[in-house]
XYZ file of C-alpha atoms in Angstrom:
497
model
C 10.025 15.345 -49.779
C 9.191 17.217 -46.549
C 5.798 15.549 -46.257
C 7.419 12.146 -46.731
C 9.933 12.941 -43.989
C 7.116 13.978 -41.653
C 5.231 10.783 -42.446
C 8.381 8.743 -41.861
C 8.995 10.543 -38.554
C 5.458 9.659 -37.457
C 6.053 6.019 -38.410
C 9.353 6.016 -36.507
C 7.657 7.543 -33.473
C 4.840 4.986 -33.642
C 7.312 2.102 -33.960
C 9.404 3.424 -31.066
C 6.321 3.694 -28.856
C 5.185 0.209 -29.831
C 8.673 -1.209 -29.150
C 8.602 0.489 -25.775
C 5.201 -1.068 -25.022
C 6.403 -4.525 -26.094
C 9.588 -4.229 -24.020
C 7.533 -3.192 -21.004
C 5.248 -6.199 -21.606
C 8.287 -8.511 -21.869
C 9.554 -7.115 -18.555
C 6.102 -7.742 -17.081
C 6.061 -11.350 -18.346
C 9.564 -12.017 -16.976
C 8.613 -10.479 -13.648
C 5.402 -12.541 -13.573
C 7.297 -15.744 -14.430
C 9.767 -15.050 -11.648
C 6.880 -14.347 -9.298
C 5.168 -17.658 -10.223
C 8.340 -19.592 -9.389
C 8.987 -17.770 -6.129
C 5.360 -17.828 -4.992
C 4.942 -21.532 -5.895
C 7.975 -22.385 -3.792
C 6.598 -20.343 -0.905
C 3.164 -21.944 -1.185
C 4.662 -25.465 -1.224
C 6.607 -24.675 1.928
C 3.465 -23.334 3.573
C 1.521 -26.450 2.504
C 4.165 -28.694 4.097
C 3.974 -26.645 7.268
C 0.166 -26.884 7.367
C 0.164 -30.662 6.892
C 2.961 -31.083 9.424
C 0.823 -29.093 11.812
C -2.138 -31.424 11.128
C 0.056 -34.509 11.634
C 1.319 -33.043 14.878
C -2.214 -32.414 16.126
C -3.302 -35.951 15.173
C -0.281 -37.423 16.965
C -1.111 -35.403 20.077
C -4.770 -36.486 19.980
C -3.764 -40.126 19.429
C -1.323 -40.013 22.340
C -3.992 -38.472 24.571
C -6.542 -41.154 23.634
C -4.024 -43.974 24.154
C -3.288 -42.589 27.606
C -7.015 -42.480 28.405
C -7.462 -46.132 27.393
C -4.434 -47.231 29.410
C -5.632 -45.311 32.459
C -9.084 -46.904 32.220
C -7.501 -50.348 31.800
C -5.305 -49.771 34.861
C -8.241 -48.558 36.954
C -10.455 -51.525 36.117
C -7.614 -53.977 36.519
C -6.791 -52.601 39.944
C -10.427 -52.829 41.053
C -10.771 -56.410 39.836
C -7.397 -57.464 41.320
C -8.426 -56.050 44.696
C -11.775 -57.812 44.530
C -10.075 -61.059 43.422
C -7.618 -60.912 46.326
C -10.449 -60.447 48.843
C -12.343 -63.372 47.381
C -9.322 -65.665 47.522
C -8.728 -64.782 51.182
C -12.406 -65.360 51.993
C -12.396 -68.686 50.162
C -9.290 -69.835 51.976
C -10.804 -68.954 55.362
C -14.096 -70.575 54.424
C -12.415 -73.817 53.345
C -10.467 -73.946 56.598
C -13.695 -73.414 58.574
C -15.413 -76.130 56.529
C -12.649 -78.572 57.298
C -12.830 -77.724 61.029
C -16.596 -78.170 61.026
C -16.283 -81.547 59.274
C -13.770 -82.780 61.849
C -16.039 -81.561 64.660
C -18.707 -84.048 63.584
C -16.460 -86.850 64.785
C -16.201 -85.534 68.386
C -17.849 -88.023 70.813
C -17.606 -86.026 74.038
C -20.813 -83.923 74.348
C -19.195 -81.061 76.181
C -16.303 -80.804 73.768
C -18.684 -81.104 70.777
C -20.858 -78.326 72.207
C -17.835 -76.109 72.570
C -16.683 -76.786 68.958
C -20.174 -76.105 67.656
C -20.269 -72.718 69.364
C -16.836 -71.812 67.896
C -17.944 -72.831 64.426
C -21.124 -70.728 64.780
C -19.164 -67.672 65.920
C -16.610 -68.050 63.123
C -19.332 -68.446 60.493
C -21.016 -65.308 61.793
C -17.762 -63.365 61.411
C -16.574 -65.025 58.203
C -15.698 -62.576 55.348
C -17.125 -64.984 52.854
C -20.607 -64.029 53.999
C -19.887 -60.278 53.723
C -18.439 -60.345 50.203
C -20.295 -58.870 47.209
C -20.213 -61.504 44.521
C -20.747 -58.919 41.794
C -17.701 -57.488 39.922
C -17.133 -53.834 40.805
C -16.265 -53.011 37.164
C -17.133 -54.565 33.843
C -14.858 -55.608 31.050
C -16.685 -53.308 28.635
C -14.417 -50.660 27.036
C -16.722 -49.462 24.265
C -17.026 -46.027 25.865
C -13.484 -45.373 24.650
C -14.076 -46.423 21.073
C -13.838 -43.786 18.322
C -15.532 -43.103 15.040
C -13.565 -40.772 12.764
C -15.859 -41.111 9.765
C -16.990 -37.483 10.078
C -13.447 -36.249 10.493
C -12.348 -38.325 7.532
C -15.036 -36.673 5.457
C -13.800 -33.271 6.580
C -10.227 -34.180 5.721
C -11.335 -35.449 2.347
C -12.921 -32.055 1.653
C -9.681 -30.165 2.306
C -9.045 -27.734 -0.530
C -7.325 -24.501 -1.309
C -8.648 -21.306 0.254
C -11.358 -19.429 -1.642
C -9.485 -16.451 -3.104
C -11.419 -13.200 -3.660
C -11.665 -12.151 -7.264
C -9.826 -9.081 -8.493
C -11.722 -5.809 -7.979
C -12.353 -3.475 -10.901
C -11.266 0.156 -10.604
C -13.743 2.489 -12.292
C -11.776 5.406 -13.838
C -14.997 7.364 -14.374
C -15.678 7.357 -10.633
C -12.080 8.300 -9.750
C -11.479 11.983 -8.997
C -8.290 14.045 -9.058
C -8.786 17.476 -7.453
C -7.218 19.762 -4.860
C -4.088 17.630 -4.616
C -6.235 14.686 -3.598
C -7.051 11.501 -5.476
C -10.208 9.480 -4.844
C -10.027 5.925 -6.184
C -13.273 3.947 -6.533
C -13.689 0.267 -7.355
C -16.241 -2.539 -7.331
C -16.243 -6.338 -7.151
C -17.160 -8.244 -10.326
C -19.640 -10.235 -8.238
C -20.924 -10.018 -4.681
C -18.662 -11.617 -2.088
C -19.836 -11.345 1.508
C -16.654 -12.941 2.825
C -14.465 -9.963 1.939
C -13.030 -8.385 5.059
C -11.066 -5.434 3.654
C -9.158 -4.060 0.667
C -5.539 -3.086 0.048
C -4.823 -0.076 -2.174
C -1.378 0.411 -3.704
C -0.149 3.470 -5.579
C 3.011 5.009 -6.948
C 4.034 8.099 -8.835
C 5.364 7.866 -12.380
C 6.105 10.000 -15.405
C 4.950 7.320 -17.848
C 1.443 7.104 -19.247
C -0.299 3.768 -19.771
C 0.361 0.502 -17.979
C 2.725 0.555 -14.981
C 6.312 -0.296 -15.813
C 7.992 -3.170 -14.040
C 11.266 -1.261 -13.986
C 9.739 1.976 -12.722
C 11.986 3.987 -10.469
C 9.475 4.239 -7.611
C 8.113 1.605 -5.248
C 4.457 0.920 -4.553
C 3.026 2.626 -1.459
C 0.450 0.564 0.479
C -2.812 1.551 2.208
C -4.122 -1.464 4.148
C -7.373 -2.348 5.928
C -9.757 -0.274 3.789
C -13.311 -1.283 4.627
C -15.180 0.489 1.810
C -14.899 0.455 -1.980
C -13.277 3.863 -2.342
C -10.424 5.726 -0.743
C -9.145 9.309 -0.879
C -5.462 10.173 -0.726
C -5.205 13.808 0.345
C -2.407 16.313 0.864
C -0.390 14.940 -2.053
C 2.373 16.795 -3.840
C 1.902 16.274 -7.554
C 5.562 16.100 -8.522
C 4.985 13.527 -11.269
C 2.795 13.535 -14.357
C 0.826 10.420 -13.406
C 0.008 8.022 -10.586
C -0.593 4.268 -10.903
C -3.230 2.597 -8.740
C -4.181 -1.034 -8.094
C -6.329 -2.715 -5.452
C -6.878 -6.229 -4.108
C -9.595 -7.757 -1.942
C -8.880 -9.787 1.212
C -10.976 -12.232 3.200
C -9.920 -13.261 6.697
C -7.450 -15.779 5.317
C -5.943 -14.612 2.056
C -5.525 -11.683 -0.338
C -6.821 -11.980 -3.885
C -5.459 -10.916 -7.244
C -4.655 -7.290 -8.025
C -7.075 -5.331 -10.119
C -5.998 -4.145 -13.533
C -3.888 -1.056 -12.793
C -5.234 2.385 -13.583
C -3.116 5.431 -14.429
C -4.472 8.866 -13.483
C -3.003 12.178 -14.585
C -1.627 14.346 -11.756
C 0.000 17.198 -13.634
C 0.926 20.334 -11.726
C 3.560 23.054 -11.895
C 6.766 21.981 -10.177
C 9.660 24.354 -9.972
C 12.648 25.172 -7.826
C 14.401 28.473 -7.270
C 17.156 29.336 -9.737
C 20.241 29.912 -7.612
C 22.389 30.523 -10.691
C 20.891 34.000 -11.186
C 19.706 34.901 -7.679
C 21.121 37.925 -5.881
C 24.308 37.192 -3.977
C 22.641 38.275 -0.737
C 20.116 35.478 -1.051
C 20.786 31.957 0.142
C 18.762 29.685 -2.137
C 17.959 26.010 -1.581
C 15.458 24.313 -3.856
C 12.156 25.844 -2.616
C 13.492 28.104 0.123
C 15.197 31.499 -0.045
C 16.647 33.473 2.861
C 18.290 36.852 3.150
C 22.024 36.586 3.762
C 23.646 39.985 4.469
C 27.137 38.462 4.192
C 26.538 36.823 0.825
C 29.016 37.802 -1.932
C 31.034 40.321 0.088
C 34.330 41.071 -1.529
C 33.077 39.697 -4.828
C 30.805 42.438 -6.142
C 33.614 45.002 -6.225
C 35.735 42.653 -8.299
C 32.847 41.987 -10.654
C 32.056 45.679 -11.001
C 35.720 46.324 -11.757
C 35.604 43.789 -14.533
C 32.425 45.334 -15.895
C 34.016 48.808 -15.893
C 36.863 47.426 -17.983
C 34.360 46.510 -20.650
C 34.201 42.819 -19.872
C 31.043 40.855 -20.177
C 28.614 41.068 -17.253
C 28.076 37.307 -17.316
C 29.029 35.878 -13.891
C 32.346 34.097 -13.899
C 32.590 30.517 -12.667
C 34.287 31.812 -9.517
C 31.404 34.149 -8.853
C 28.635 31.571 -9.329
C 30.181 29.207 -6.818
C 30.240 31.678 -3.922
C 29.307 30.199 -0.552
C 27.678 26.800 -0.659
C 26.048 27.321 -4.073
C 26.755 24.645 -6.675
C 28.090 25.730 -10.062
C 25.439 27.348 -12.236
C 23.771 24.886 -14.560
C 20.988 27.110 -15.854
C 23.087 30.272 -16.346
C 20.943 31.699 -19.129
C 20.856 35.183 -17.583
C 22.910 37.566 -15.447
C 22.756 37.348 -11.698
C 20.507 39.933 -9.996
C 22.500 42.627 -8.278
C 22.235 46.055 -6.669
C 18.998 46.444 -4.709
C 17.166 43.826 -6.752
C 17.147 41.087 -4.098
C 15.421 38.796 -6.515
C 15.286 35.097 -7.307
C 13.235 33.524 -10.103
C 11.786 30.079 -10.558
C 13.620 27.701 -12.863
C 10.539 26.693 -14.897
C 8.825 28.989 -17.384
C 5.051 29.175 -17.745
C 4.061 29.240 -21.410
C 0.424 28.146 -21.266
C -2.315 26.837 -19.004
C -3.421 27.591 -15.453
C -1.057 27.092 -12.527
C -0.977 27.584 -8.774
C 1.651 27.712 -6.037
C 1.871 29.010 -2.473
C 4.370 31.100 -0.553
C 4.933 31.448 3.169
C 7.125 34.154 4.708
C 9.104 33.887 7.908
C 7.412 35.714 10.790
C 10.208 38.262 11.091
C 10.562 38.918 7.358
C 10.795 42.699 6.898
C 10.091 42.938 3.188
C 9.159 40.571 0.385
C 7.413 40.379 -2.971
C 5.656 37.542 -4.757
C 4.689 37.496 -8.417
C 5.818 36.683 -11.954
C 8.202 38.225 -14.430
C 9.357 37.834 -18.001
C 12.734 36.246 -18.578
C 13.910 39.637 -19.799
C 13.684 41.207 -16.331
C 16.921 43.163 -15.926
C 19.478 42.277 -13.308
C 18.991 45.650 -11.589
C 15.174 45.597 -11.937
C 12.960 45.121 -8.902
C 9.721 43.176 -9.081
C 6.744 45.402 -9.901
C 8.862 48.394 -10.947
C 8.919 47.492 -14.636
C 6.363 46.538 -17.239
C 7.887 43.032 -17.320
C 6.860 42.006 -13.796
C 3.734 41.839 -11.628
C 3.679 41.249 -7.866
C 2.214 41.981 -4.487
C 4.612 43.477 -1.973
C 4.649 43.222 1.831
C 6.649 45.733 3.864
C 7.037 45.309 7.634
C 9.917 47.790 8.003
C 9.223 51.159 9.711
C 5.640 51.102 8.444
C 3.449 48.203 7.444
C 2.207 48.250 3.855
C 0.593 45.707 1.572
C 0.321 46.616 -2.097
C 0.044 45.373 -5.662
C 2.797 46.558 -8.029
C 3.302 46.703 -11.782
C 5.216 49.051 -14.086
C 6.342 51.197 -11.130
C 2.708 51.779 -10.116
C 1.333 50.839 -6.709
C -2.132 50.033 -5.404
C -2.493 49.713 -1.643
C -4.449 46.663 -0.511
C -6.796 47.147 2.407
C -6.691 43.541 3.550
C -4.755 41.626 6.184
C -1.569 39.935 5.002
C -2.304 36.193 5.176
C -0.003 33.576 6.654
C 0.330 31.925 3.235
C -0.227 33.517 -0.150
C -1.624 31.503 -3.045
C -0.591 32.561 -6.554
C -2.823 31.726 -9.535
C -1.487 32.314 -13.043
C -3.739 31.864 -16.061
C -1.266 32.440 -18.885
C -3.723 32.051 -21.764
C -6.377 34.118 -19.999
C -3.859 36.819 -19.047
C -4.680 36.725 -15.354
C -2.511 36.759 -12.254
C -4.405 36.500 -8.951
C -3.320 36.318 -5.321
C -5.298 34.563 -2.604
C -5.272 33.900 1.089
C -4.125 30.283 0.781
C -6.147 29.196 3.823
C -9.499 30.898 3.204
C -9.090 31.256 -0.612
C -10.184 34.894 -0.232
C -9.081 36.968 -3.239
C -6.418 39.549 -2.355
C -5.798 41.076 -5.756
C -6.004 40.227 -9.433
C -4.040 41.543 -12.420
C -5.613 41.364 -15.878
C -3.158 41.620 -18.745
C -1.912 39.877 -21.856
C 1.273 37.896 -21.445
C 3.394 38.234 -24.575
C 6.282 36.082 -23.347
C 6.717 33.079 -21.051
C 6.744 34.141 -17.398
C 8.739 32.877 -14.441
C 7.629 32.839 -10.795
C 9.473 35.706 -9.109
C 10.349 36.511 -5.499
C 12.073 39.332 -3.646
C 13.120 39.039 -0.018
C 14.975 41.315 2.373
C 15.783 40.542 6.006
C 13.879 37.291 6.257
C 12.986 34.291 4.183
C 10.354 32.602 2.026
C 9.376 28.960 1.525
C 7.423 27.662 -1.466
C 4.901 24.910 -1.944
C 4.809 23.690 -5.539
C 3.365 20.628 -7.253
C -0.147 21.911 -6.501
C -3.258 21.769 -8.628
C -5.383 24.855 -8.976
C -7.775 24.504 -5.987
C -11.439 23.998 -6.833
C -12.341 27.059 -4.746
C -9.961 29.195 -6.812
C -11.408 27.886 -10.083
C -14.885 28.762 -8.861
C -13.801 32.219 -7.725
C -12.069 32.873 -11.032
C -15.319 32.406 -12.901
C -17.037 34.999 -10.727
C -14.084 37.371 -10.294
C -13.106 37.764 -13.948
C -15.313 40.809 -14.237
C -13.897 42.570 -11.188
C -11.839 45.744 -11.346
C -8.389 45.822 -9.822
C -6.496 44.810 -12.937
C -3.091 45.973 -14.051
C -4.725 48.800 -15.989
C -6.044 50.249 -12.723
C -2.439 50.871 -11.647
C -1.642 53.086 -14.601
C -2.830 56.285 -12.932
C -1.353 55.562 -9.499
C 2.268 56.547 -9.069
C 4.533 55.193 -6.435
């Protein structure tokens, strides 16, 4: 019966996953169909605009050519009209002179005839008819303004849609996820020397497999990539996966998207648990700050209730002190007394994890480490066998030490600006690093018997956290070489505080 139920549960799970895949595919098809309709409408509008632009250019060219022909016609006509007018005037004068000369032949008086002959000679010498060029200044030929658009017609007849680059292919084997950076590599299915650049798009998601159309996050765009790989660095891995797709662009148009690729980007993400933090700590997500006025007037009331035998669980009134929202995780008592402690809200039960902590410059005292969930509300980090930490004291005297089970080991190193915390739960190792140089500060070697929570103590100052980080490659390398080092929790057993 039990085995049949298990088998049925597996079938149900398989069917549910398959239904989810089919629904996602249906959403993709609907989105694609909508995109085809919208993009077709846009392309038709653009095509009309392009042809209207061509028509406009042709009309302008035609108008310019018509004007050139008319100007040439006017110029030649004016030249010929001027020449024609001169010839008519010369002809009229010449005919008048001819008539005068003909009449002079009938003059009988020698002296008068001689005088007329001299006048005729002088007038002939000065006559415009003899100075005229009898060759037209311009011809009637207009062939120099003829056109032949056969070549242009051929070009127009070869008009076609733009050559669209083919979709690139992302190579998952060549992609690299390390040190909170992602390198995406791709290639073209065939050589295309007209490609000008690539566009890479990515988004974070908590779903494995193909990207979901109805995903809650938008695609981020990296444009104008000249090579066939790109590295996104300085990322916060606050989702389980990232989707990637890329498209090639020539100087005119972008091509199809590549098939999307999903890469795993798992890392430890946690916030600070303000439902159990000490009342003198002001907690906001990944920041904690000492607040000397926090909870005043409340602790005495709570202690009074405890003395009357009531439960030590914080009341709703107590958990909403100051600007804190009502406790939603309240699985433990709030830290009190001199345990100025706040824990992370996410337990570590397996695997290797890394986070970083930065203290305010004027912070007088703080601790960074891990603790079991069973850490008592009066317990301070490092003073019990359920917590491990390094402690920085800048009050009265400067000390830097590793603490566990009320044992202390002084650290003869400079306190770094940022402290990196590496927790290998399965390997039973807790190591602290200079987050900038990745120099090892101290390493505990133990065996974790319960899930651990990131733990922090702060007094007169504040801390800020950086989570969503992968274990840095440098730390992984150092871990392999440092596993044999001394300086484990056992080395604290003989050193009293």
